[in-house]
mmCIF file of C-alpha atoms in Angstrom:
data_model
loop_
_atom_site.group_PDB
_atom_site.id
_atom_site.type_symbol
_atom_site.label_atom_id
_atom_site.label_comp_id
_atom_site.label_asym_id
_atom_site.label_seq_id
_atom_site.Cartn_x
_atom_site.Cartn_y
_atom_site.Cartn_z
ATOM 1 C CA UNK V 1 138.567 205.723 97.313
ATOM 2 C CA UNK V 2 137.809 209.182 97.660
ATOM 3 C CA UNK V 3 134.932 210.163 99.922
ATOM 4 C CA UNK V 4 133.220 213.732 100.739
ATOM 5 C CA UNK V 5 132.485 213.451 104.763
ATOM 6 C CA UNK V 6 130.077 216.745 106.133
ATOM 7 C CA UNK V 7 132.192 217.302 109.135
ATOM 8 C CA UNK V 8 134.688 218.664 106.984
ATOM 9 C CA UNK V 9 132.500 221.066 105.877
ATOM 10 C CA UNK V 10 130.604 222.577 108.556
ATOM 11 C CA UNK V 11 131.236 220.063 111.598
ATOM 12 C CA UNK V 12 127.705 219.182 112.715
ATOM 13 C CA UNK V 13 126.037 222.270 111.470
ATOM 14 C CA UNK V 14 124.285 220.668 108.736
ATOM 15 C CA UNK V 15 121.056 221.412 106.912
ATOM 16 C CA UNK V 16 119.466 220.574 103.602
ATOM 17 C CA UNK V 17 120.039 223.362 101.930
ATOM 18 C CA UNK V 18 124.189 223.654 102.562
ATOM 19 C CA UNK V 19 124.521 219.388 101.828
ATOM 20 C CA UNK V 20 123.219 219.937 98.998
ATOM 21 C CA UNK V 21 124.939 222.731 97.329
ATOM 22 C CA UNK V 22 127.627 220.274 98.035
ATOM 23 C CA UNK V 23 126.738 217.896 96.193
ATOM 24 C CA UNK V 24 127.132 218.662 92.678
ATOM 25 C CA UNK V 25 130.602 220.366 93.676
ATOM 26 C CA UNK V 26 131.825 216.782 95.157
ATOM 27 C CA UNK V 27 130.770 214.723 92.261
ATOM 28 C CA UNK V 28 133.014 217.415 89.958
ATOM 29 C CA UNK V 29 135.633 216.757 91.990
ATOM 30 C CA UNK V 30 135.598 212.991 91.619
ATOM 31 C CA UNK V 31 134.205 212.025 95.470
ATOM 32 C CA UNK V 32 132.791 208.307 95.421
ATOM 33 C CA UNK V 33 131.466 208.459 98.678
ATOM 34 C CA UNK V 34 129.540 211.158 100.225
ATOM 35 C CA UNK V 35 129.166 210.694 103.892
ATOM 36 C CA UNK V 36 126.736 212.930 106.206
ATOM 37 C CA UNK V 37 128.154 212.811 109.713
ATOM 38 C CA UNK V 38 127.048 214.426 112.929
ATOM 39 C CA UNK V 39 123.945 216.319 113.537
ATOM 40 C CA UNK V 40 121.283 213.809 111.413
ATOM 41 C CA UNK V 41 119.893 212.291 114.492
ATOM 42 C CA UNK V 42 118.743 212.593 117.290
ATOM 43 C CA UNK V 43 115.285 214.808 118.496
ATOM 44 C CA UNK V 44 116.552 218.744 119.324
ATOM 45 C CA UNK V 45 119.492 220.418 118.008
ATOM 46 C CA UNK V 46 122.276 218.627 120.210
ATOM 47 C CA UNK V 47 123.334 215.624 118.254
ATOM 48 C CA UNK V 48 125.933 214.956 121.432
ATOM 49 C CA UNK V 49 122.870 214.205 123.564
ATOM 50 C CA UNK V 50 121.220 211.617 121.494
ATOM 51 C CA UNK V 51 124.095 209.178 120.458
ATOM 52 C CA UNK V 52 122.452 205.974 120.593
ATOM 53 C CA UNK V 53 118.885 206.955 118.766
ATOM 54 C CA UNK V 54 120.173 206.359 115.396
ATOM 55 C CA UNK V 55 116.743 208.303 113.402
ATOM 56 C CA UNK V 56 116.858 210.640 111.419
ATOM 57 C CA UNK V 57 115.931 214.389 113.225
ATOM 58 C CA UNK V 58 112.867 215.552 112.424
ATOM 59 C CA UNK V 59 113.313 218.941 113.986
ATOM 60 C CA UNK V 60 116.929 219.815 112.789
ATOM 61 C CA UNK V 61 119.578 218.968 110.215
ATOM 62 C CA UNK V 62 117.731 217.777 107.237
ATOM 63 C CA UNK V 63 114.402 217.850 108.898
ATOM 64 C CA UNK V 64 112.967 214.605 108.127
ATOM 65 C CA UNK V 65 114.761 214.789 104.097
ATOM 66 C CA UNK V 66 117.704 212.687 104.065
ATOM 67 C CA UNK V 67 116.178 210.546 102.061
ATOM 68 C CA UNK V 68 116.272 213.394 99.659
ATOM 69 C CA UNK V 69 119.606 213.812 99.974
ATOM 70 C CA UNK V 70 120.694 210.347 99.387
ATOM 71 C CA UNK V 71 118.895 210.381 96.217
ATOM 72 C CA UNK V 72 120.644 213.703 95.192
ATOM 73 C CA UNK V 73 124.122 211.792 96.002
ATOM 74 C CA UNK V 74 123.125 208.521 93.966
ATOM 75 C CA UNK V 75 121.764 211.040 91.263
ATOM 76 C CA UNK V 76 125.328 212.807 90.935
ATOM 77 C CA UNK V 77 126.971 209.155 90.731
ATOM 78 C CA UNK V 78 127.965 209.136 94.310
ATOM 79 C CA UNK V 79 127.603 206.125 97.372
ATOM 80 C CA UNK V 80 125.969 207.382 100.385
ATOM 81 C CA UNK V 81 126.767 206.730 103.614
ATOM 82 C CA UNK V 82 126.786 208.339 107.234
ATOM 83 C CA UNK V 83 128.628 208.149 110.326
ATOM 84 C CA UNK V 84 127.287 205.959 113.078
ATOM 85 C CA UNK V 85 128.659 205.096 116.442
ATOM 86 C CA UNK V 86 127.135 201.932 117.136
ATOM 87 C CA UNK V 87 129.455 200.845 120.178
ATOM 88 C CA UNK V 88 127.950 203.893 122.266
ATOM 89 C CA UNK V 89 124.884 205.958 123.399
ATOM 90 C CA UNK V 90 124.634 208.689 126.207
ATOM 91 C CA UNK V 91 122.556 207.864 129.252
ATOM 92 C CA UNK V 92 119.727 209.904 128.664
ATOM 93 C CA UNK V 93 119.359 208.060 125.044
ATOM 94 C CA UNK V 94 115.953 206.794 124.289
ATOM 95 C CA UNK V 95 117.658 203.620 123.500
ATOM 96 C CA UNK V 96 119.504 203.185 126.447
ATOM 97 C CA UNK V 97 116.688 203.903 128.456
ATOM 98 C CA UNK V 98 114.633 201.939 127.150
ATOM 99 C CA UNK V 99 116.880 198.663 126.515
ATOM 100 C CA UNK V 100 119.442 199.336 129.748
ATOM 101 C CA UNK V 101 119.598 195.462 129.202
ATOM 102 C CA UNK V 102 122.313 195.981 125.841
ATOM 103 C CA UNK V 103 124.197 198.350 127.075
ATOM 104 C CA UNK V 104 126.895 198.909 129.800
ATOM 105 C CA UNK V 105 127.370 202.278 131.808
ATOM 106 C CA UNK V 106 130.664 203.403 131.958
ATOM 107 C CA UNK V 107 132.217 207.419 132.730
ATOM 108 C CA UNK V 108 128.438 208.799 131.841
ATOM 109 C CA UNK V 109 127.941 207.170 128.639
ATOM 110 C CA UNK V 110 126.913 203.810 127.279
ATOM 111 C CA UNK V 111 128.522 201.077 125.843
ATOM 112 C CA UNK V 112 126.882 198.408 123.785
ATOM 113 C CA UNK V 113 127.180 194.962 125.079
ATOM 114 C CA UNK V 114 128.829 193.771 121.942
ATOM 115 C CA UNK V 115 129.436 190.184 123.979
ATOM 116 C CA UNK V 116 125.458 190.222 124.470
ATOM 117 C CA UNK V 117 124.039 188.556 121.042
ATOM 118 C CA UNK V 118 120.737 190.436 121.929
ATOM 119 C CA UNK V 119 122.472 193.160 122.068
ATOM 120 C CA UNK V 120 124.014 192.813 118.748
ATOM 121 C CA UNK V 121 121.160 191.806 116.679
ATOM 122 C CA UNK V 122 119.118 195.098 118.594
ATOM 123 C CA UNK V 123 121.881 197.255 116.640
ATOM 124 C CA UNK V 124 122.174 195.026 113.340
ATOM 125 C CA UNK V 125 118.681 195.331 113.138
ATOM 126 C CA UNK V 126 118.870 199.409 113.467
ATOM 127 C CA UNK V 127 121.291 199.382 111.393
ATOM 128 C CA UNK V 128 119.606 197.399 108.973
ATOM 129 C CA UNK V 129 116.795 199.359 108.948
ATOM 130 C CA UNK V 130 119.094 202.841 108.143
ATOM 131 C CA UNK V 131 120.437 201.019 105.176
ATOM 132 C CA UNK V 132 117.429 199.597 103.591
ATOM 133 C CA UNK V 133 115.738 202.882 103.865
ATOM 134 C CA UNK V 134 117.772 205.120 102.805
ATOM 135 C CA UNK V 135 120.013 203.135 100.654
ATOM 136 C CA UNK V 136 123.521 203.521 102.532
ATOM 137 C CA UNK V 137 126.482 202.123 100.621
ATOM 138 C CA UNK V 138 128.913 203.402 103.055
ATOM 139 C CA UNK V 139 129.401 203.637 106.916
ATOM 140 C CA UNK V 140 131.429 205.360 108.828
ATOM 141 C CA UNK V 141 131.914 203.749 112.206
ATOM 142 C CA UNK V 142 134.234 205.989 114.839
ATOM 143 C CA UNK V 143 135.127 205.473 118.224
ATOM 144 C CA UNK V 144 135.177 208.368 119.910
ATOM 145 C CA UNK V 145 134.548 207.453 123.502
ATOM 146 C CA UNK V 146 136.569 204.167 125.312
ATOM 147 C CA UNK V 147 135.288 201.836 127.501
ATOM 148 C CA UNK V 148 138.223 201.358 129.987
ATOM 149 C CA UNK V 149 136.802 199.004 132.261
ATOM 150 C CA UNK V 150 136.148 195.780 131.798
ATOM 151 C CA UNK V 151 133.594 194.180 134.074
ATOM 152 C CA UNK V 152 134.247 190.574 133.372
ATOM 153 C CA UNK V 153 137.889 190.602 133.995
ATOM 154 C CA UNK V 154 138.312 189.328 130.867
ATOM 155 C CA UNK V 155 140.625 192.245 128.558
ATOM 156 C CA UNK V 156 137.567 192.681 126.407
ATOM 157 C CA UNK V 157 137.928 189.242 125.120
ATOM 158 C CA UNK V 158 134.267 188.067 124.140
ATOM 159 C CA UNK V 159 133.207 192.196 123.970
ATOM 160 C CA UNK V 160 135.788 192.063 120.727
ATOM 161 C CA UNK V 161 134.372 188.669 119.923
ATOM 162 C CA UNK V 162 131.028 190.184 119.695
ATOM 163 C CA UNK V 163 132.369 193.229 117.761
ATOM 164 C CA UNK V 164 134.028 191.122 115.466
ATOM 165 C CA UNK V 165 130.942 188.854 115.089
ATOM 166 C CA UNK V 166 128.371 191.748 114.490
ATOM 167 C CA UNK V 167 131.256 193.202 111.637
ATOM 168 C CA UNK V 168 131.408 190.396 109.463
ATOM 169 C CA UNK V 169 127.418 189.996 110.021
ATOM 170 C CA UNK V 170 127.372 193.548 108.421
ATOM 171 C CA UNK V 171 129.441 192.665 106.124
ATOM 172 C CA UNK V 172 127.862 189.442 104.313
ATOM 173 C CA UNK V 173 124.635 191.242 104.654
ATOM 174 C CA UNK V 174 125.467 193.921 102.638
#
């Protein structure tokens, strides 16, 4: 497998115009998958302070045409994907503010409540909705931040449950 990731490229300094002078380049090279990482969500220009509200920027990156770019990538005989960090938002996150409920605070970030099945079918269904719309054959899931504390005593044991659970959901849905 041989896959074309954006942060290699300019980090999280994406726009339209530089993805997609990329994109004919990657396909000549043989890429399969071309993944867009950091800096296509969020609502202002620092992706690090909207982890956790998973839509597409309107204001930077590709400014609202992603959907252009995925087509570009399928057209060139490429999978698209993107990165996602579904296991964590920041605490000013529309998401976390407005379903505190899934998530658990931890070092000023939040974690997902992976052993919460509410939880996990609120971020199937986001996800779900990023992959139906903009036809996403690949994702790349990283994580970047640890939870180190776990509040039930329990080494994580129904968290990874629930992670494990909401993988193969992913999975067999797709």
């Amino acid at each position: 497998m041989i896959i074309f990731n954006t942060w290699l490229y300019q980090f999280d300094h994406i726009t339209f115009e530089n993805v997609a002078k990329q994109i004919p380049t990657a396909a000549k090279l043989g890429v399969e998958y071309f993944v867009i990482d950091a800096g296509w969500f969020g609502k202002d220009s620092s992706w690090g302070a909207n982890i956790g509200d998973w839509e597409e920027n309107p204001n930077f990156g590709f400014r609202g045409r992603m959907s252009e770019i995925a087509e570009m990538v399928r057209n060139h005989g490429m999978k698209f994907g993107f990165w996602l960090e579904v296991e964590r938002a920041v605490m000013q996150s529309e998401a976390a503010q407005k379903y505190p409920q899934y998530f658990i605070p931890y070092n000023g970030n939040c974690f997902l409540d992976f052993a919460n099945p509410q939880a996990r079918e609120y971020i199937f269904r986001v996800l779900s909705n990023l992959v139906d719309h903009y036809g996403i054959s690949f994702i790349k899931f990283d994580f970047n931040a640890d939870l180190c504390f776990d509040q039930t005593a329990q080494a994580f044991t129904e968290y990874f449950k629930g992670y494990r659970a909401f993988i193969k959901r992913v999975r067999k849905t797709y």
